[in-house]
Amino acid sequence: MKLLPVISLLALTSATSALDNGLMRTPPMGWMSWERFRCNIDCENDPKNCISENLFRDMADRLAEDGWKEMGYDHVMIDDCWSSMLRDKDGRLQPDPQRFPGGIAKLARYLHDRGLKLGIYGDLGTHTCGGYPGTTLDKIDTDAQTFASWGVDFLKLDGCYSNEEEQQKGYPLMSKALNATGRPIGYSCSWPAYRGGLPPSVNYTLLGEICNLWRNYDDIQDSWDSVQDITDWFFDNQEILQPEAGPGRWNDPDMLIIGNFGLSVDQSRSQMALWAIMAAPLIMSNNLRTLSSEARAILQNGAAIAINQDPMGVQGRRLLQERSQIEVYWRPLSQSASALVFLSRRQDMPYRYHTSLAKLNYTAGSYEAYDVFTGKTLSGLSAATEFTVSINPSGVVMWYVYPKIEKILEPVAETGRQLHHRLCLQHFMLCVSAHERLNHV
Ligand code: GLA
């Protein structure tokens, strides 16, 4: 008699446990400087695009004023090349005085006043990848305390210029040091990317206990080739990677490059769809001042975001790689729903792909499918119904699939943002624009 509650409790607990800081129960969202602005420190000749407090303030303004924050994009993350080449007289990191005259604490206040969070970059090693002062083992406590004292909310800890042994010690030590500050600080570990991303060199059990997210693989570049290379690596290794993700602990295939120069509109939809299926952090690296309306519509697609942010937090999988060069991806979602992505790797013309939900492992029943990028709903689908989707070259068709029978909502504990996203999926009209949604919820 007494055993039953214990057993059911165990059954409910996911096999994996996450870093105990309560943060990032859904994949983090926001903006990061690296892919788009790199290590451009030439503020004299390129003042708008150099790594400086102005760039981060500008991006904060855009996030706060252009509907991003309401969609969940609430982090502004400083990447490499922010610091002075020298630590201060007490051995603390300090920002470059010319490019960050107001200091990081002031920038953090600017963001917090707008309901945003500030992320910063450090590197476990003698130097950052860009050659700035790194965090050696003896500096971990000092740097964690410095970041906390500035009001930083997130740390990306890179791994250039350190060896395996130093990383083995340093990544867990930084996790402890961040917790010891008493300030909740999301923690992204680049450790696996420096160890080939796979066991036995990478211990994902340990990573899940000490980090909220981790970079597993190579840096993204501004091209469709790069998006495909990353996608292939993550899904080729899905047996290993997929079970490791969950609330508070995410695989990170790197930034969204939508809105830059390398992706067509179709390819941009593909990146958004695949990152949603992967339960990947949605961290844009683009110029929010000059984004095209197409790019903005894709990045602010309410249904794609809601799928990415599903509270169950189960990472999706690749189901099929067809000889026709069509691939099918699937992710289970809360409320018995799921997401499907049909991706074309073809380079000729739109391909008419025939299938049925039964062929994609769905059980018998009655379904509806909401097309994430056209906004159309397909009803009257049974598992056996044969259907055809037309997929553009290097494009996707993305569906949110849900059982037709009205489900009694399970009483799940949700944050306001999760509730937003769930309602957005259940009442698609609320997704039409961030402003409209805000008025409804
Ligand atoms: C590494 C990281 C990138 C970026 C650069 C900065 O390459 O993987 O994401 O942070 O360093 O130098």
Short mmCIF file of C-alpha atoms and ligand atoms in Angstrom, two decimals:
data_model
loop_
_atom_site.label_atom_id
_atom_site.label_comp_id
_atom_site.label_asym_id
_atom_site.label_seq_id
_atom_site.Cartn_x
_atom_site.Cartn_y
_atom_site.Cartn_z
CA MET A 1 0.00 0.00 0.00
CA LYS A 2 2.66 2.45 1.00
CA LEU A 3 4.88 1.61 -1.93
CA LEU A 4 2.48 2.88 -4.53
CA PRO A 5 2.96 6.64 -4.14
CA VAL A 6 6.72 6.16 -4.12
CA ILE A 7 6.62 4.14 -7.30
CA SER A 8 4.34 6.56 -9.10
CA LEU A 9 6.50 9.44 -7.97
CA LEU A 10 9.54 7.69 -9.41
CA ALA A 11 7.70 7.09 -12.64
CA LEU A 12 6.94 10.78 -12.93
CA THR A 13 10.48 11.91 -12.30
CA SER A 14 12.50 12.07 -15.47
CA ALA A 15 15.48 9.74 -15.67
CA THR A 16 17.76 12.73 -15.82
CA SER A 17 18.24 15.33 -13.15
CA ALA A 18 19.05 18.96 -13.88
CA LEU A 19 21.18 21.64 -12.31
CA ASP A 20 19.37 22.66 -9.18
CA ASN A 21 19.20 26.41 -9.76
CA GLY A 22 15.58 26.31 -10.94
CA LEU A 23 16.46 28.18 -14.12
CA MET A 24 15.70 27.56 -17.78
CA ARG A 25 12.93 25.01 -17.36
CA THR A 26 12.25 25.72 -21.02
CA PRO A 27 15.05 26.48 -23.49
CA PRO A 28 16.48 29.98 -22.98
CA MET A 29 15.62 32.65 -25.55
CA GLY A 30 17.29 35.89 -26.47
CA TRP A 31 20.03 37.50 -28.47
CA MET A 32 23.80 37.01 -28.49
CA SER A 33 26.47 39.05 -30.21
CA TRP A 34 28.90 36.46 -31.56
CA GLU A 35 27.75 35.10 -34.91
CA ARG A 36 26.72 38.48 -36.32
CA PHE A 37 29.14 40.92 -34.66
CA ARG A 38 32.11 38.66 -33.79
CA CYS A 39 35.11 40.46 -32.31
CA ASN A 40 34.63 43.77 -34.08
CA ILE A 41 36.20 46.26 -31.67
CA ASP A 42 36.69 49.09 -34.17
CA CYS A 43 34.30 51.55 -32.60
CA GLU A 44 36.04 54.49 -34.19
CA ASN A 45 35.26 53.44 -37.76
CA ASP A 46 32.27 51.18 -37.19
CA PRO A 47 30.50 52.59 -34.13
CA LYS A 48 27.14 50.92 -34.77
CA ASN A 49 28.54 47.41 -35.17
CA CYS A 50 31.41 47.20 -32.70
CA ILE A 51 31.26 45.28 -29.41
CA SER A 52 30.29 48.10 -27.04
CA GLU A 53 27.65 49.00 -24.51
CA ASN A 54 25.79 50.87 -27.27
CA LEU A 55 25.31 47.68 -29.27
CA PHE A 56 23.82 45.82 -26.28
CA ARG A 57 21.64 48.79 -25.28
CA ASP A 58 20.38 49.07 -28.84
CA MET A 59 19.53 45.37 -28.96
CA ALA A 60 17.81 45.63 -25.57
CA ASP A 61 15.70 48.49 -26.93
CA ARG A 62 14.73 46.40 -29.94
CA LEU A 63 13.86 43.35 -27.78
CA ALA A 64 11.75 45.50 -25.48
CA GLU A 65 10.04 47.62 -28.15
CA ASP A 66 9.56 45.35 -31.15
CA GLY A 67 7.55 42.54 -29.59
CA TRP A 68 10.44 40.17 -28.91
CA LYS A 69 10.28 40.18 -25.14
CA GLU A 70 6.60 39.24 -25.19
CA MET A 71 7.45 36.23 -27.34
CA GLY A 72 10.00 35.08 -24.76
CA TYR A 73 13.25 36.54 -26.17
CA ASP A 74 14.38 38.07 -22.90
CA HIS A 75 18.18 37.64 -22.71
CA VAL A 76 20.80 39.96 -24.16
CA MET A 77 24.05 38.05 -24.14
CA ILE A 78 27.48 39.59 -24.45
CA ASP A 79 29.92 37.22 -26.17
CA ASP A 80 33.72 37.50 -26.44
CA CYS A 81 35.83 40.68 -26.69
CA TRP A 82 34.00 42.75 -24.06
CA SER A 83 36.77 42.90 -21.53
CA SER A 84 39.89 44.91 -21.03
CA MET A 85 43.13 43.11 -21.86
CA LEU A 86 44.10 43.50 -18.21
CA ARG A 87 42.45 42.52 -14.95
CA ASP A 88 42.14 45.34 -12.38
CA LYS A 89 44.50 45.80 -9.44
CA ASP A 90 42.48 43.32 -7.36
CA GLY A 91 42.64 40.68 -10.08
CA ARG A 92 39.06 41.17 -11.26
CA LEU A 93 37.89 41.17 -14.85
CA GLN A 94 36.89 44.61 -16.09
CA PRO A 95 35.19 45.76 -19.28
CA ASP A 96 37.10 47.68 -21.91
CA PRO A 97 36.90 51.27 -20.61
CA GLN A 98 36.50 52.88 -24.04
CA ARG A 99 33.79 50.57 -25.32
CA PHE A 100 31.93 50.07 -22.00
CA PRO A 101 32.45 53.42 -20.24
CA GLY A 102 29.36 52.91 -18.05
CA GLY A 103 30.48 49.47 -16.86
CA ILE A 104 28.60 46.18 -16.88
CA ALA A 105 26.53 46.83 -13.73
CA LYS A 106 24.98 49.89 -15.35
CA LEU A 107 24.23 47.93 -18.53
CA ALA A 108 22.61 45.19 -16.41
CA ARG A 109 20.40 47.80 -14.74
CA TYR A 110 19.42 49.17 -18.14
CA LEU A 111 18.29 45.70 -19.16
CA HIS A 112 16.57 44.85 -15.88
CA ASP A 113 14.61 48.11 -16.07
CA ARG A 114 13.21 46.81 -19.36
CA GLY A 115 12.35 43.35 -18.02
CA LEU A 116 15.37 41.77 -19.75
CA LYS A 117 18.29 39.68 -18.51
CA LEU A 118 22.00 40.10 -19.14
CA GLY A 119 24.32 37.32 -20.22
CA ILE A 120 28.10 37.52 -20.23
CA TYR A 121 30.94 35.45 -21.68
CA GLY A 122 33.93 33.93 -19.95
CA ASP A 123 36.47 31.29 -20.88
CA LEU A 124 37.87 28.54 -18.73
CA GLY A 125 41.53 28.82 -19.68
CA THR A 126 44.39 31.26 -19.91
CA HIS A 127 42.67 33.30 -22.65
CA THR A 128 39.27 33.57 -24.31
CA CYS A 129 39.09 32.29 -27.88
CA GLY A 130 39.50 35.91 -28.98
CA GLY A 131 42.62 36.38 -26.85
CA TYR A 132 41.15 38.29 -23.89
CA PRO A 133 41.86 37.35 -20.25
CA GLY A 134 40.56 33.90 -19.39
CA THR A 135 39.40 32.34 -16.14
CA THR A 136 42.09 30.03 -14.82
CA LEU A 137 41.17 27.65 -12.00
CA ASP A 138 42.42 30.08 -9.33
CA LYS A 139 40.16 32.85 -10.72
CA ILE A 140 36.86 30.96 -10.79
CA ASP A 141 35.51 32.26 -7.47
CA THR A 142 36.59 35.83 -8.15
CA ASP A 143 34.98 35.87 -11.60
CA ALA A 144 31.71 34.29 -10.40
CA GLN A 145 31.52 36.92 -7.66
CA THR A 146 32.33 39.73 -10.06
CA PHE A 147 29.58 38.63 -12.47
CA ALA A 148 27.07 38.32 -9.62
CA SER A 149 28.03 41.73 -8.22
CA TRP A 150 27.32 43.27 -11.62
CA GLY A 151 23.85 41.71 -11.70
CA VAL A 152 24.63 39.27 -14.50
CA ASP A 153 21.94 36.61 -15.10
CA PHE A 154 23.70 34.17 -17.42
CA LEU A 155 27.24 32.98 -18.13
CA LYS A 156 28.54 31.29 -21.26
CA LEU A 157 31.79 29.63 -20.22
CA ASP A 158 33.91 28.81 -23.25
CA GLY A 159 36.82 26.38 -23.22
CA CYS A 160 39.67 27.75 -25.34
CA TYR A 161 43.19 27.44 -23.92
CA SER A 162 42.52 24.83 -21.25
CA ASN A 163 43.25 21.10 -21.21
CA GLU A 164 41.04 18.14 -20.39
CA GLU A 165 42.08 18.03 -16.76
CA GLU A 166 41.46 21.74 -16.20
CA GLN A 167 38.03 21.47 -17.82
CA GLN A 168 37.18 18.44 -15.67
CA LYS A 169 37.88 20.54 -12.59
CA GLY A 170 36.83 23.96 -13.81
CA TYR A 171 33.32 23.48 -15.19
CA PRO A 172 31.95 21.91 -11.97
CA LEU A 173 33.84 24.47 -9.86
CA MET A 174 32.25 27.38 -11.74
CA SER A 175 28.83 25.80 -11.24
CA LYS A 176 29.44 25.71 -7.49
CA ALA A 177 30.90 29.21 -7.48
CA LEU A 178 27.87 30.62 -9.32
CA ASN A 179 25.49 28.91 -6.90
CA ALA A 180 27.52 30.21 -3.97
CA THR A 181 26.96 33.81 -5.08
CA GLY A 182 23.28 33.42 -4.20
CA ARG A 183 22.30 35.09 -7.48
CA PRO A 184 20.42 32.86 -9.95
CA ILE A 185 22.76 32.71 -12.95
CA GLY A 186 22.01 30.49 -15.94
CA TYR A 187 25.09 28.50 -16.88
CA SER A 188 26.09 27.46 -20.39
CA CYS A 189 29.06 25.13 -20.67
CA SER A 190 31.06 24.79 -23.89
CA TRP A 191 32.91 21.83 -22.37
CA PRO A 192 31.44 19.06 -24.59
CA ALA A 193 32.27 20.99 -27.77
CA TYR A 194 35.94 20.81 -26.75
CA ARG A 195 35.81 17.06 -26.11
CA GLY A 196 34.17 15.89 -29.34
CA GLY A 197 30.62 16.08 -27.99
CA LEU A 198 30.17 12.35 -27.36
CA PRO A 199 30.76 9.80 -24.60
CA PRO A 200 33.02 8.47 -23.21
CA SER A 201 34.93 11.78 -23.42
CA VAL A 202 31.74 13.68 -22.53
CA ASN A 203 29.74 12.83 -19.41
CA TYR A 204 26.23 14.14 -20.03
CA THR A 205 24.97 12.94 -16.66
CA LEU A 206 27.45 15.22 -14.95
CA LEU A 207 26.80 18.09 -17.38
CA GLY A 208 23.08 17.95 -16.63
CA GLU A 209 23.85 18.29 -12.95
CA ILE A 210 26.13 21.31 -13.30
CA CYS A 211 25.01 23.25 -16.42
CA ASN A 212 21.69 24.53 -17.77
CA LEU A 213 22.82 24.13 -21.36
CA TRP A 214 25.89 23.11 -23.25
CA ARG A 215 27.41 23.59 -26.65
CA ASN A 216 27.97 20.09 -28.04
CA TYR A 217 29.42 20.88 -31.43
CA ASP A 218 31.05 23.36 -33.83
CA ASP A 219 30.25 27.06 -34.14
CA ILE A 220 27.47 28.03 -36.47
CA GLN A 221 28.40 30.18 -39.50
CA ASP A 222 26.17 32.30 -41.70
CA SER A 223 25.30 29.61 -44.26
CA TRP A 224 22.82 26.86 -45.05
CA ASP A 225 25.77 24.45 -45.23
CA SER A 226 26.54 25.19 -41.60
CA VAL A 227 22.90 24.72 -40.53
CA GLN A 228 22.81 21.38 -42.36
CA ASP A 229 26.12 20.23 -40.90
CA ILE A 230 24.93 21.00 -37.36
CA THR A 231 21.52 19.41 -37.97
CA ASP A 232 23.14 16.23 -39.32
CA TRP A 233 25.52 15.93 -36.39
CA PHE A 234 22.77 16.38 -33.78
CA PHE A 235 20.34 13.94 -35.39
CA ASP A 236 23.01 11.40 -36.38
CA ASN A 237 23.81 11.29 -32.66
CA GLN A 238 20.23 11.49 -31.40
CA GLU A 239 20.38 8.15 -29.56
CA ILE A 240 22.97 9.72 -27.27
CA LEU A 241 21.90 13.36 -27.18
CA GLN A 242 18.11 13.25 -27.20
CA PRO A 243 17.65 11.62 -23.75
CA GLU A 244 20.01 14.13 -22.14
CA ALA A 245 17.79 17.15 -22.69
CA GLY A 246 14.98 18.13 -20.36
CA PRO A 247 13.74 21.03 -18.22
CA GLY A 248 16.79 22.91 -16.94
CA ARG A 249 19.27 21.01 -19.15
CA TRP A 250 19.52 21.56 -22.89
CA ASN A 251 21.67 20.60 -25.83
CA ASP A 252 22.71 23.76 -27.66
CA PRO A 253 23.22 23.54 -31.44
CA ASP A 254 24.25 27.24 -31.38
CA MET A 255 22.67 30.53 -32.41
CA LEU A 256 19.83 31.30 -34.83
CA ILE A 257 21.28 33.05 -37.86
CA ILE A 258 17.89 34.00 -39.33
CA GLY A 259 17.93 37.62 -40.50
CA ASN A 260 21.55 37.63 -41.64
CA PHE A 261 22.95 36.98 -45.14
CA GLY A 262 23.34 33.23 -45.55
CA LEU A 263 19.79 31.81 -45.47
CA SER A 264 16.90 32.13 -47.89
CA VAL A 265 13.39 32.52 -46.48
CA ASP A 266 12.81 28.78 -46.85
CA GLN A 267 16.10 27.95 -45.17
CA SER A 268 15.27 30.37 -42.36
CA ARG A 269 12.00 28.54 -41.74
CA SER A 270 13.98 25.31 -41.77
CA GLN A 271 16.36 26.51 -39.07
CA MET A 272 13.46 27.74 -36.92
CA ALA A 273 11.59 24.44 -37.35
CA LEU A 274 14.58 22.22 -36.64
CA TRP A 275 15.64 24.25 -33.59
CA ALA A 276 12.06 23.99 -32.28
CA ILE A 277 12.09 20.22 -32.76
CA MET A 278 15.48 20.00 -31.00
CA ALA A 279 14.24 21.94 -27.96
CA ALA A 280 17.24 24.15 -28.68
CA PRO A 281 17.92 27.49 -27.04
CA LEU A 282 16.48 30.18 -29.33
CA ILE A 283 19.33 32.64 -29.20
CA MET A 284 19.41 34.93 -32.22
CA SER A 285 22.58 36.51 -33.49
CA ASN A 286 21.49 39.08 -36.03
CA ASN A 287 21.00 42.79 -36.40
CA LEU A 288 17.64 43.51 -34.80
CA ARG A 289 17.78 47.10 -36.08
CA THR A 290 17.57 46.11 -39.73
CA LEU A 291 15.72 42.78 -39.78
CA SER A 292 13.52 42.08 -42.79
CA SER A 293 9.82 41.57 -42.16
CA GLU A 294 10.15 37.94 -43.37
CA ALA A 295 12.92 37.17 -40.89
CA ARG A 296 11.00 38.81 -38.09
CA ALA A 297 7.82 36.87 -38.90
CA ILE A 298 9.75 33.58 -38.77
CA LEU A 299 11.54 34.38 -35.53
CA GLN A 300 8.32 35.63 -33.94
CA ASN A 301 6.19 32.74 -35.17
CA GLY A 302 4.08 32.02 -32.10
CA ALA A 303 3.42 28.37 -32.87
CA ALA A 304 7.08 27.55 -33.62
CA ILE A 305 8.07 29.24 -30.37
CA ALA A 306 5.34 27.46 -28.41
CA ILE A 307 6.56 24.13 -29.78
CA ASN A 308 10.14 24.99 -28.82
CA GLN A 309 9.01 26.08 -25.35
CA ASP A 310 6.74 23.12 -24.64
CA PRO A 311 6.76 22.60 -20.85
CA MET A 312 7.36 18.85 -21.11
CA GLY A 313 10.78 19.66 -22.51
CA VAL A 314 11.29 16.45 -24.48
CA GLN A 315 13.75 16.85 -27.36
CA GLY A 316 12.54 15.61 -30.74
CA ARG A 317 13.99 13.04 -33.10
CA ARG A 318 14.54 12.36 -36.79
CA LEU A 319 12.08 9.64 -37.79
CA LEU A 320 12.97 9.10 -41.44
CA GLN A 321 15.50 9.88 -44.10
CA GLU A 322 13.85 9.00 -47.38
CA ARG A 323 15.62 8.20 -50.63
CA SER A 324 13.71 11.13 -52.08
CA GLN A 325 15.83 13.35 -49.79
CA ILE A 326 12.83 14.16 -47.66
CA GLU A 327 13.40 13.86 -43.93
CA VAL A 328 10.75 13.68 -41.21
CA TYR A 329 11.29 14.97 -37.69
CA TRP A 330 8.97 14.58 -34.72
CA ARG A 331 8.69 15.93 -31.20
CA PRO A 332 6.18 14.87 -28.53
CA LEU A 333 4.48 17.79 -26.76
CA SER A 334 2.27 18.24 -23.75
CA GLN A 335 -1.52 17.80 -23.98
CA SER A 336 -0.98 14.72 -26.21
CA ALA A 337 0.11 16.97 -29.05
CA SER A 338 3.20 16.67 -31.20
CA ALA A 339 5.16 18.52 -33.85
CA LEU A 340 6.15 17.19 -37.26
CA VAL A 341 8.68 18.69 -39.63
CA PHE A 342 9.05 17.59 -43.23
CA LEU A 343 12.42 18.84 -44.53
CA SER A 344 13.53 18.71 -48.16
CA ARG A 345 17.22 18.32 -48.93
CA ARG A 346 16.46 18.54 -52.61
CA GLN A 347 17.78 21.20 -54.95
CA ASP A 348 15.30 20.95 -57.81
CA MET A 349 11.69 21.95 -57.16
CA PRO A 350 8.94 21.62 -54.55
CA TYR A 351 8.50 17.92 -53.78
CA ARG A 352 5.10 16.36 -53.17
CA TYR A 353 5.62 13.94 -50.31
CA HIS A 354 2.89 11.36 -49.65
CA THR A 355 2.46 9.77 -46.27
CA SER A 356 0.01 9.27 -43.38
CA LEU A 357 0.22 9.77 -39.64
CA ALA A 358 0.07 5.99 -39.20
CA LYS A 359 3.25 5.68 -41.27
CA LEU A 360 4.82 8.15 -38.84
CA ASN A 361 3.98 5.94 -35.81
CA TYR A 362 0.79 7.74 -34.76
CA THR A 363 -1.82 5.57 -33.10
CA ALA A 364 -5.33 5.24 -34.46
CA GLY A 365 -7.50 8.24 -33.79
CA SER A 366 -8.76 11.51 -35.07
CA TYR A 367 -6.33 14.42 -35.46
CA GLU A 368 -6.04 17.99 -36.59
CA ALA A 369 -2.88 19.58 -37.93
CA TYR A 370 -2.02 23.26 -37.74
CA ASP A 371 0.49 24.33 -40.39
CA VAL A 372 2.92 26.52 -38.47
CA PHE A 373 4.06 28.65 -41.41
CA THR A 374 0.82 29.01 -43.40
CA GLY A 375 -1.54 29.22 -40.42
CA LYS A 376 -3.97 26.78 -42.05
CA THR A 377 -5.60 23.96 -40.11
CA LEU A 378 -6.17 20.53 -41.60
CA SER A 379 -9.01 18.73 -39.89
CA GLY A 380 -10.60 15.34 -40.30
CA LEU A 381 -7.28 13.50 -40.28
CA SER A 382 -7.34 9.93 -39.12
CA ALA A 383 -4.09 8.06 -38.61
CA ALA A 384 -4.76 6.17 -41.83
CA THR A 385 -5.57 9.24 -43.96
CA GLU A 386 -3.10 9.54 -46.82
CA PHE A 387 -2.01 13.14 -47.36
CA THR A 388 0.48 15.07 -49.47
CA VAL A 389 2.69 17.95 -48.37
CA SER A 390 4.56 20.10 -50.86
CA ILE A 391 8.03 20.93 -49.52
CA ASN A 392 10.24 23.57 -51.15
CA PRO A 393 13.93 22.82 -51.81
CA SER A 394 15.85 23.33 -48.51
CA GLY A 395 12.51 24.22 -46.95
CA VAL A 396 10.13 22.69 -44.47
CA VAL A 397 6.51 22.04 -43.80
CA MET A 398 5.90 22.15 -40.07
CA TRP A 399 2.80 20.84 -38.35
CA TYR A 400 1.45 21.07 -34.83
CA VAL A 401 -0.63 17.89 -34.52
CA TYR A 402 -3.21 17.38 -31.80
CA PRO A 403 -5.96 14.83 -31.12
CA LYS A 404 -9.36 16.05 -32.16
CA ILE A 405 -11.18 14.96 -29.03
CA GLU A 406 -11.32 17.77 -26.50
CA LYS A 407 -8.87 16.81 -23.79
CA ILE A 408 -9.40 17.60 -20.16
CA LEU A 409 -6.47 19.81 -19.33
CA GLU A 410 -4.11 18.27 -16.85
CA PRO A 411 -3.39 20.57 -13.95
CA VAL A 412 0.26 21.27 -14.71
CA ALA A 413 2.26 23.92 -12.94
CA GLU A 414 3.11 26.52 -15.54
CA THR A 415 4.95 29.79 -15.59
CA GLY A 416 3.22 32.77 -17.17
CA ARG A 417 5.32 32.37 -20.28
CA GLN A 418 4.49 28.68 -20.63
CA LEU A 419 0.81 29.47 -20.21
CA HIS A 420 1.15 32.11 -22.91
CA HIS A 421 2.68 29.61 -25.26
CA ARG A 422 0.20 26.86 -24.54
CA LEU A 423 -2.77 29.14 -25.02
CA CYS A 424 -1.13 30.36 -28.15
CA LEU A 425 -1.12 26.84 -29.52
CA GLN A 426 -4.63 26.02 -28.44
CA HIS A 427 -6.13 29.22 -29.79
CA PHE A 428 -4.02 29.93 -32.79
CA MET A 429 -5.55 33.29 -33.40
CA LEU A 430 -3.83 34.54 -30.28
CA CYS A 431 -0.50 33.93 -31.99
CA VAL A 432 -1.14 36.32 -34.83
CA SER A 433 0.96 39.00 -33.23
CA ALA A 434 2.64 39.47 -29.92
CA HIS A 435 0.53 42.52 -29.19
CA GLU A 436 -2.69 40.75 -29.91
CA ARG A 437 -1.65 37.87 -27.67
CA LEU A 438 -0.80 40.18 -24.87
CA ASN A 439 -4.24 41.71 -25.02
CA HIS A 440 -5.86 38.33 -24.86
CA VAL A 441 -3.92 36.66 -22.06
C1 GLA B 1 34.21 30.05 -29.58
C2 GLA B 1 32.73 29.81 -29.29
C3 GLA B 1 31.90 30.85 -30.03
C4 GLA B 1 32.32 32.25 -29.59
C5 GLA B 1 33.80 32.44 -29.82
C6 GLA B 1 34.30 33.74 -29.21
O1 GLA B 1 34.54 29.81 -30.92
O2 GLA B 1 32.35 28.52 -29.66
O3 GLA B 1 30.53 30.64 -29.79
O4 GLA B 1 32.00 32.42 -28.25
O5 GLA B 1 34.57 31.38 -29.24
O6 GLA B 1 35.67 33.94 -29.40
#
